[in-house]
Short mmCIF file of C-alpha atoms and ligand atoms in Angstrom, two decimals:
data_model
loop_
_atom_site.label_atom_id
_atom_site.label_comp_id
_atom_site.label_asym_id
_atom_site.label_seq_id
_atom_site.Cartn_x
_atom_site.Cartn_y
_atom_site.Cartn_z
CA MET A 1 23.63 6.12 -21.44
CA SER A 2 20.32 5.93 -19.63
CA ARG A 3 19.74 7.54 -16.24
CA THR A 4 17.84 5.48 -13.68
CA LEU A 5 16.43 5.96 -10.19
CA LEU A 6 14.58 3.84 -7.67
CA ALA A 7 11.51 5.29 -5.92
CA ILE A 8 9.86 4.11 -2.71
CA GLU A 9 6.43 4.98 -1.26
CA SER A 10 5.19 3.79 2.14
CA SER A 11 3.23 6.74 3.57
CA CYS A 12 0.03 4.86 4.40
CA ASP A 13 -1.02 1.27 3.72
CA GLU A 14 0.57 0.60 0.34
CA THR A 15 4.17 -0.54 0.06
CA SER A 16 5.35 0.44 -3.39
CA ALA A 17 8.58 0.69 -5.40
CA ALA A 18 9.20 1.85 -8.94
CA VAL A 19 12.07 2.32 -11.33
CA VAL A 20 12.10 5.46 -13.46
CA ARG A 21 14.45 5.43 -16.44
CA ASP A 22 15.02 8.57 -18.51
CA GLY A 23 11.89 10.18 -17.07
CA GLU A 24 9.62 7.22 -17.84
CA VAL A 25 8.16 4.58 -15.56
CA ALA A 26 10.14 1.37 -16.20
CA SER A 27 8.47 -0.72 -13.48
CA LEU A 28 5.99 -0.40 -10.64
CA ILE A 29 5.12 -2.78 -7.80
CA ILE A 30 2.35 -2.03 -5.29
CA THR A 31 1.39 -4.23 -2.35
CA SER A 32 -1.75 -3.36 -0.40
CA GLN A 33 -2.39 -4.43 3.18
CA PRO A 34 -5.70 -6.30 3.57
CA ASP A 35 -5.41 -6.56 7.39
CA HIS A 36 -6.98 -3.15 7.98
CA ASN A 37 -10.36 -4.16 6.58
CA ALA A 38 -11.53 -5.73 9.83
CA TRP A 39 -10.79 -2.48 11.69
CA GLY A 40 -12.63 -0.17 9.30
CA GLY A 41 -9.56 2.00 8.79
CA VAL A 42 -5.78 1.96 8.70
CA VAL A 43 -4.21 0.85 11.99
CA PRO A 44 -0.84 2.65 12.10
CA GLU A 45 0.99 -0.05 14.05
CA LEU A 46 -0.22 -2.80 11.71
CA ALA A 47 0.71 -0.68 8.71
CA SER A 48 4.32 -0.14 9.74
CA ARG A 49 4.77 -3.81 10.58
CA ALA A 50 3.39 -4.84 7.19
CA HIS A 51 5.72 -2.37 5.45
CA LEU A 52 8.66 -3.98 7.24
CA THR A 53 7.70 -7.37 5.82
CA SER A 54 7.07 -6.22 2.28
CA ILE A 55 9.62 -3.47 1.64
CA ALA A 56 12.55 -5.70 0.59
CA PRO A 57 10.57 -7.97 -1.78
CA VAL A 58 8.75 -4.97 -3.28
CA VAL A 59 12.04 -3.15 -3.98
CA ARG A 60 13.61 -6.31 -5.43
CA GLY A 61 10.48 -6.86 -7.53
CA ALA A 62 10.66 -3.38 -9.05
CA MET A 63 14.37 -3.84 -9.85
CA THR A 64 13.80 -7.25 -11.46
CA LYS A 65 10.80 -6.07 -13.46
CA ALA A 66 12.84 -3.16 -14.84
CA GLY A 67 15.68 -5.58 -15.64
CA ILE A 68 18.33 -3.58 -13.78
CA GLN A 69 20.98 -4.12 -11.09
CA PHE A 70 21.50 -1.94 -8.00
CA GLY A 71 24.73 -0.73 -9.59
CA ASP A 72 22.68 0.91 -12.37
CA LEU A 73 20.95 3.31 -9.95
CA GLU A 74 21.92 6.97 -9.91
CA ALA A 75 19.70 8.00 -6.95
CA VAL A 76 16.93 6.79 -4.67
CA ALA A 77 13.76 8.84 -4.14
CA VAL A 78 11.40 8.35 -1.21
CA THR A 79 8.26 9.87 0.32
CA THR A 80 9.17 11.76 3.50
CA GLU A 81 5.81 13.51 4.16
CA PRO A 82 2.91 13.63 4.80
CA GLY A 83 1.79 10.28 6.13
CA LEU A 84 1.81 7.93 9.07
CA VAL A 85 5.21 8.48 10.62
CA GLY A 86 5.84 4.81 11.45
CA SER A 87 4.98 3.84 7.86
CA LEU A 88 7.03 6.62 6.30
CA LEU A 89 10.06 5.65 8.38
CA VAL A 90 10.14 2.12 6.95
CA GLY A 91 10.44 3.40 3.37
CA LEU A 92 12.76 6.22 4.36
CA ASN A 93 15.14 3.94 6.24
CA ALA A 94 15.18 1.45 3.36
CA ALA A 95 15.99 4.30 0.95
CA LYS A 96 18.74 5.61 3.24
CA GLY A 97 20.25 2.12 3.50
CA ILE A 98 20.30 1.73 -0.28
CA ALA A 99 21.75 5.24 -0.76
CA VAL A 100 24.54 4.62 1.78
CA ALA A 101 25.35 1.13 0.51
CA LEU A 102 25.58 2.30 -3.10
CA GLY A 103 27.07 5.74 -2.41
CA ILE A 104 24.26 7.46 -4.34
CA PRO A 105 22.15 10.51 -3.36
CA LEU A 106 18.82 10.44 -1.56
CA ILE A 107 15.85 12.46 -2.87
CA ALA A 108 13.04 13.52 -0.51
CA VAL A 109 9.59 13.66 -2.11
CA HIS A 110 6.45 15.33 -0.75
CA HIS A 111 3.55 12.92 -1.29
CA ILE A 112 1.18 15.71 -2.38
CA GLU A 113 3.62 17.00 -5.00
CA ALA A 114 3.81 13.45 -6.31
CA HIS A 115 0.01 13.22 -6.64
CA LEU A 116 -0.01 16.61 -8.39
CA LEU A 117 2.61 15.56 -10.94
CA SER A 118 1.22 12.03 -11.38
CA VAL A 119 -0.85 13.53 -14.18
CA LEU A 120 2.37 13.90 -16.22
CA ILE A 121 2.73 10.12 -16.46
CA ASP A 122 -0.29 9.77 -18.72
CA ASN A 123 -0.31 13.34 -20.08
CA PRO A 124 3.33 14.35 -20.70
CA GLY A 125 2.19 17.23 -22.93
CA ILE A 126 -0.08 18.89 -20.33
CA GLU A 127 0.19 22.67 -20.47
CA PHE A 128 0.97 24.76 -17.40
CA PRO A 129 -0.63 26.38 -15.53
CA TYR A 130 -3.43 23.99 -14.57
CA LEU A 131 -5.67 23.58 -11.56
CA GLY A 132 -4.66 20.51 -9.58
CA LEU A 133 -7.44 18.97 -7.51
CA VAL A 134 -5.87 16.51 -5.07
CA VAL A 135 -8.52 14.17 -3.66
CA SER A 136 -7.07 11.47 -1.44
CA GLY A 137 -7.80 9.70 1.82
CA GLY A 138 -6.08 12.41 3.85
CA HIS A 139 -6.32 15.57 1.75
CA THR A 140 -8.61 17.61 -0.46
CA LEU A 141 -6.59 20.45 -1.95
CA LEU A 142 -6.64 22.87 -4.84
CA TYR A 143 -3.34 24.01 -6.34
CA LYS A 144 -2.44 26.33 -9.12
CA VAL A 145 0.31 24.33 -10.81
CA ASN A 146 2.52 26.84 -12.62
CA GLY A 147 5.21 24.35 -13.57
CA ILE A 148 7.34 21.60 -12.06
CA GLY A 149 8.21 22.81 -8.57
CA GLY A 150 5.86 25.82 -8.84
CA TYR A 151 2.70 25.23 -6.80
CA GLU A 152 0.31 27.73 -5.23
CA LEU A 153 -2.02 26.22 -2.66
CA ILE A 154 -5.36 27.96 -3.17
CA GLY A 155 -7.91 25.67 -1.51
CA ALA A 156 -8.26 22.97 1.13
CA THR A 157 -10.79 21.10 3.20
CA ARG A 158 -11.61 22.41 6.65
CA ASP A 159 -12.29 18.98 8.12
CA ASP A 160 -12.60 15.59 6.42
CA ALA A 161 -10.95 14.85 3.09
CA ALA A 162 -13.09 13.57 0.20
CA GLY A 163 -11.63 10.06 0.55
CA GLU A 164 -12.30 10.18 4.27
CA ALA A 165 -15.94 11.06 3.52
CA PHE A 166 -16.15 7.96 1.30
CA ASP A 167 -14.40 5.76 3.88
CA LYS A 168 -16.39 6.99 6.91
CA GLY A 169 -19.67 6.83 4.98
CA ALA A 170 -18.86 3.28 3.88
CA LYS A 171 -18.14 2.32 7.47
CA LEU A 172 -21.56 3.63 8.57
CA LEU A 173 -23.08 1.57 5.75
CA GLY A 174 -21.35 -1.59 6.96
CA LEU A 175 -18.99 -1.76 3.97
CA GLY A 176 -15.28 -2.64 4.05
CA TYR A 177 -12.16 -0.46 4.00
CA PRO A 178 -11.22 1.39 1.86
CA GLY A 179 -14.81 2.48 1.34
CA GLY A 180 -14.45 4.52 -1.84
CA PRO A 181 -14.24 1.61 -4.31
CA GLU A 182 -17.17 -0.17 -2.60
CA VAL A 183 -19.42 2.90 -2.63
CA ASP A 184 -18.45 3.54 -6.26
CA ARG A 185 -19.36 -0.03 -7.24
CA LEU A 186 -22.70 -0.09 -5.39
CA ALA A 187 -23.63 3.42 -6.52
CA ALA A 188 -23.57 2.29 -10.15
CA GLU A 189 -26.83 0.40 -9.50
CA GLY A 190 -28.48 3.20 -7.48
CA ASN A 191 -30.32 6.46 -8.04
CA PRO A 192 -28.21 9.54 -7.18
CA LYS A 193 -31.39 11.57 -6.67
CA ALA A 194 -33.01 9.12 -4.23
CA HIS A 195 -31.89 11.10 -1.16
CA ASP A 196 -30.78 14.66 -0.69
CA PHE A 197 -27.54 14.83 1.31
CA PRO A 198 -25.89 18.20 2.06
CA ARG A 199 -23.37 19.59 -0.42
CA GLY A 200 -20.76 20.83 2.05
CA THR A 201 -19.35 24.28 1.38
CA ILE A 202 -19.77 25.48 -2.13
CA ARG A 203 -19.72 29.13 -1.17
CA LYS A 204 -18.68 31.38 -4.00
CA GLY A 205 -15.32 33.08 -3.56
CA VAL A 206 -14.10 30.80 -0.78
CA ASN A 207 -11.98 27.86 -1.84
CA ASP A 208 -12.57 25.63 1.13
CA PHE A 209 -14.36 22.30 1.33
CA SER A 210 -16.17 20.65 4.23
CA PHE A 211 -17.30 17.03 4.30
CA SER A 212 -17.85 16.31 7.98
CA GLY A 213 -21.49 17.49 7.90
CA LEU A 214 -22.24 15.06 5.10
CA LYS A 215 -21.00 12.11 7.13
CA THR A 216 -23.05 13.27 10.12
CA SER A 217 -26.18 13.65 8.00
CA LEU A 218 -25.74 10.06 6.77
CA ARG A 219 -25.42 8.89 10.37
CA TYR A 220 -28.72 10.60 11.33
CA PHE A 221 -30.40 9.40 8.14
CA LEU A 222 -29.51 5.79 8.98
CA ARG A 223 -30.50 6.20 12.63
CA ASP A 224 -33.93 7.60 11.67
CA ASN A 225 -34.70 5.34 8.72
CA TYR A 226 -32.81 2.11 9.42
CA PRO A 227 -32.54 1.74 13.22
CA ASP A 228 -31.83 -1.99 12.89
CA GLY A 229 -28.77 -1.50 10.70
CA PRO A 230 -27.99 -0.35 7.16
CA PRO A 231 -30.13 -1.79 4.36
CA VAL A 232 -28.96 -4.06 1.56
CA GLY A 233 -29.82 -4.37 -2.13
CA ALA A 234 -31.52 -1.53 -4.00
CA ALA A 235 -31.98 0.65 -0.90
CA LEU A 236 -28.24 0.45 -0.13
CA ALA A 237 -27.38 1.23 -3.75
CA ASP A 238 -29.62 4.34 -3.65
CA ILE A 239 -27.94 5.59 -0.48
CA CYS A 240 -24.47 4.99 -1.94
CA ALA A 241 -25.38 6.78 -5.18
CA SER A 242 -26.91 9.77 -3.34
CA TYR A 243 -24.06 10.03 -0.84
CA GLN A 244 -21.46 9.78 -3.61
CA GLU A 245 -23.35 12.40 -5.63
CA ALA A 246 -23.07 14.89 -2.74
CA ILE A 247 -19.27 14.47 -2.65
CA VAL A 248 -18.90 14.57 -6.42
CA ASP A 249 -21.19 17.60 -6.79
CA THR A 250 -19.15 19.55 -4.26
CA LEU A 251 -15.83 18.69 -5.94
CA VAL A 252 -17.01 19.37 -9.48
CA THR A 253 -18.78 22.65 -8.63
CA LYS A 254 -15.91 24.04 -6.59
CA ALA A 255 -13.08 22.96 -8.91
CA THR A 256 -14.69 24.26 -12.10
CA ARG A 257 -15.60 27.58 -10.43
CA VAL A 258 -12.10 28.04 -9.04
CA ALA A 259 -10.53 27.19 -12.42
CA GLU A 260 -12.64 29.85 -14.12
CA SER A 261 -12.16 32.51 -11.46
CA SER A 262 -8.39 31.89 -11.44
CA GLY A 263 -8.16 32.05 -15.23
CA LEU A 264 -6.97 28.44 -15.51
CA LYS A 265 -7.86 26.55 -18.66
CA SER A 266 -7.67 22.98 -17.42
CA ILE A 267 -8.14 20.81 -14.35
CA ALA A 268 -6.13 17.75 -13.35
CA VAL A 269 -7.84 15.47 -10.85
CA VAL A 270 -5.38 13.27 -8.92
CA GLY A 271 -5.27 11.06 -5.81
CA GLY A 272 -7.22 7.96 -4.86
CA VAL A 273 -10.68 9.52 -5.23
CA ALA A 274 -9.83 10.52 -8.83
CA VAL A 275 -10.54 6.85 -9.65
CA ASN A 276 -14.23 7.37 -8.79
CA SER A 277 -16.28 6.66 -11.90
CA ARG A 278 -19.00 9.22 -11.16
CA LEU A 279 -16.40 11.94 -10.48
CA ARG A 280 -14.74 11.14 -13.80
CA THR A 281 -18.01 11.31 -15.73
CA ARG A 282 -19.29 14.48 -14.03
CA MET A 283 -15.93 16.26 -14.21
CA ALA A 284 -15.59 15.43 -17.92
CA GLU A 285 -19.15 16.70 -18.59
CA GLU A 286 -18.81 19.90 -16.60
CA CYS A 287 -15.35 20.73 -17.98
CA GLY A 288 -16.66 20.05 -21.49
CA ARG A 289 -19.65 22.35 -20.89
CA ARG A 290 -17.42 25.17 -19.64
CA GLY A 291 -14.69 24.70 -22.26
CA LEU A 292 -12.10 23.59 -19.70
CA GLY A 293 -9.57 20.82 -20.30
CA TYR A 294 -9.86 17.80 -18.02
CA TYR A 295 -6.90 15.57 -17.23
CA THR A 296 -6.73 12.52 -15.10
CA VAL A 297 -4.52 9.48 -14.69
CA ARG A 298 -4.98 5.73 -14.84
CA PRO A 299 -6.21 4.24 -11.52
CA ILE A 300 -2.85 2.58 -10.82
CA TYR A 301 -1.18 6.02 -10.79
CA SER A 302 -4.08 7.69 -8.90
CA THR A 303 -4.03 5.68 -5.70
CA ASP A 304 -0.78 5.64 -3.74
CA ASN A 305 2.11 4.35 -5.85
CA ALA A 306 5.87 4.81 -6.17
CA ALA A 307 5.77 5.73 -9.88
CA MET A 308 4.54 9.22 -9.01
CA ILE A 309 7.29 9.49 -6.38
CA GLY A 310 9.76 8.51 -9.10
CA ILE A 311 8.48 11.22 -11.46
CA VAL A 312 9.06 13.96 -8.87
CA GLY A 313 12.36 12.24 -7.98
CA TRP A 314 13.40 12.34 -11.62
CA HIS A 315 12.86 16.10 -11.89
CA LYS A 316 14.75 16.65 -8.63
CA MET A 317 17.58 14.39 -9.77
CA ILE A 318 18.16 16.26 -13.01
CA ARG A 319 18.18 19.53 -11.04
CA GLY A 320 20.57 18.06 -8.44
CA SER A 321 18.08 18.62 -5.61
CA PHE A 322 19.14 16.04 -3.02
CA ALA A 323 18.35 15.51 0.66
CA PRO A 324 20.77 15.00 3.55
CA LEU A 325 20.86 11.53 5.13
CA THR A 326 19.71 13.14 8.37
CA ILE A 327 16.29 13.97 6.91
CA THR A 328 13.35 12.56 8.84
CA ALA A 329 9.68 11.79 8.18
CA ARG A 330 6.86 14.24 8.89
CA ALA A 331 3.18 13.71 9.60
CA SER A 332 2.14 17.06 8.18
CA MET A 333 -1.47 17.82 7.34
CA ILE A 334 -2.91 20.64 5.25
CA ARG A 335 -6.26 22.13 6.29
CA ALA A 336 -8.21 25.38 5.84
CA ASP A 337 -9.72 27.26 8.75
CA ARG A 338 -13.27 28.57 8.65
CA HIS A 339 -12.12 31.76 6.92
CA GLY A 340 -10.52 29.76 4.15
CA ASN A 341 -6.95 30.44 5.38
CA ILE A 342 -4.75 27.39 4.83
CA ARG A 343 -2.31 26.00 7.36
CA GLU A 344 0.13 23.13 7.17
CA GLY A 345 0.46 21.50 10.56
CA GLY A 346 2.42 18.48 11.65
CA LYS A 347 5.19 16.93 13.58
CA ASP A 348 8.38 15.31 12.46
CA ALA A 349 9.30 11.77 13.37
CA ALA A 350 11.53 12.79 16.25
CA ALA A 351 8.55 14.36 18.03
CA THR A 352 5.94 11.80 17.11
CA THR A 353 5.32 8.31 18.38
CA ASN A 354 4.10 5.65 16.00
CA GLY A 355 0.41 5.67 16.67
CA THR A 356 -1.16 8.68 15.02
CA GLU A 357 -3.49 8.53 12.10
CA ASP A 358 -2.95 12.24 11.51
CA GLY A 359 -1.54 13.50 8.30
CA ARG A 360 -2.36 10.64 5.98
O1 LIG B 1 -4.30 8.71 -2.72
P1 LIG B 1 -4.70 7.54 -1.92
O2 LIG B 1 -4.40 6.17 -2.46
O3 LIG B 1 -4.07 7.58 -0.48
C1 LIG B 1 -3.87 8.74 0.25
O4 LIG B 1 -2.89 9.47 -0.03
O5 LIG B 1 -4.74 8.98 1.11
O6 LIG B 1 -6.27 7.67 -1.63
C2 LIG B 1 -6.98 6.72 -0.92
C3 LIG B 1 -8.43 7.14 -0.90
C4 LIG B 1 -9.29 6.29 0.04
O7 LIG B 1 -10.03 7.16 0.86
C5 LIG B 1 -10.19 5.51 -0.90
O8 LIG B 1 -11.46 5.22 -0.35
C6 LIG B 1 -10.30 6.47 -2.07
O9 LIG B 1 -9.02 7.01 -2.21
N1 LIG B 1 -10.74 5.80 -3.30
C7 LIG B 1 -11.91 6.03 -3.91
C8 LIG B 1 -12.00 5.14 -5.01
N2 LIG B 1 -10.84 4.41 -5.05
C9 LIG B 1 -10.08 4.83 -3.99
N3 LIG B 1 -12.91 6.89 -3.60
C10 LIG B 1 -14.00 6.87 -4.38
N4 LIG B 1 -14.15 6.06 -5.45
C11 LIG B 1 -13.18 5.18 -5.80
N5 LIG B 1 -13.34 4.37 -6.86
ZN1 LIG B 2 -1.90 9.58 -1.56
#
């Protein structure tokens, strides 16, 4: 008899549900929220309201697509951290309701663990240990992935995440939100060597990243060269390509160096920024040159989705690792300090009002 679970993800601005059957993704529904575009970033209050509207149809959609009934579910997995607390609570409360109504266990999933293991969906045979580079809108992290449940955090950004650098840069350039896909698209027509933007920290021996200086240098570049507003056409494409190159260069250089110095033979790049076409090309080239394996996942499993939550949920379910119904959501955030020491900060839902963008 097959074993089936439902997974829910609502940590930021995607409402998503998936069904995982016998360790494989049976269905996946993702609804994005276009309303944030006008604000140039995710508005927490709008996000939680939109989750409230979409959670029930998204869950029903995933069940229908997988061709199953609620009675077929053995457990329900849900993202509990990190993320926008108001958004997380919508998914968490839906999951709790389903678990109570059906008398099945609840599984709490850490969003970053889900990104790390998302690589298993498309590469079930991946060999441990590997270096996991998590590049999302809220985090830029390096993990030594020793096995399922065995993660050593060995690097983090000190300030902005790589996705944040794309989004904030795009905003300065007058592009929509999220900025990453727009910059990626425009950069394809531009010259990555047209302008020389700073490469953040690529200090040897220190596994931290820093992207806030890059964003600032773009701001000054635009102020000095385009005081009347960002350019369009070829000039815009050149800026996008050069700005993107600075982010990609930093990620590729640091990740390949850390993999080699840590004795790891392959790198898995996961999270929304892993979709970036230039990052994919450059990472494949550099890994090939250094004899490292390079793994990534299809775009649908790179940006936020419930399938990756379901994969972690599956492994927890077969180990019997369940969460109490009293569990709450947390807006935790992982950052390095200027010495490269990594801290995980954050508040749980009881201590946080809905209105922080922290911890995405
Ligand atoms: O993992 P994700 O969906 O959400 C978080 O957990 O944050 O990542 C979203 C981030 C956004 O910053 C978005 O701009 C970025 O991923 N992103 C991209 C691309 N597609 C999405 N960045 C660069 N190039 C892309 N093609
Ligand atoms: Zn994410």
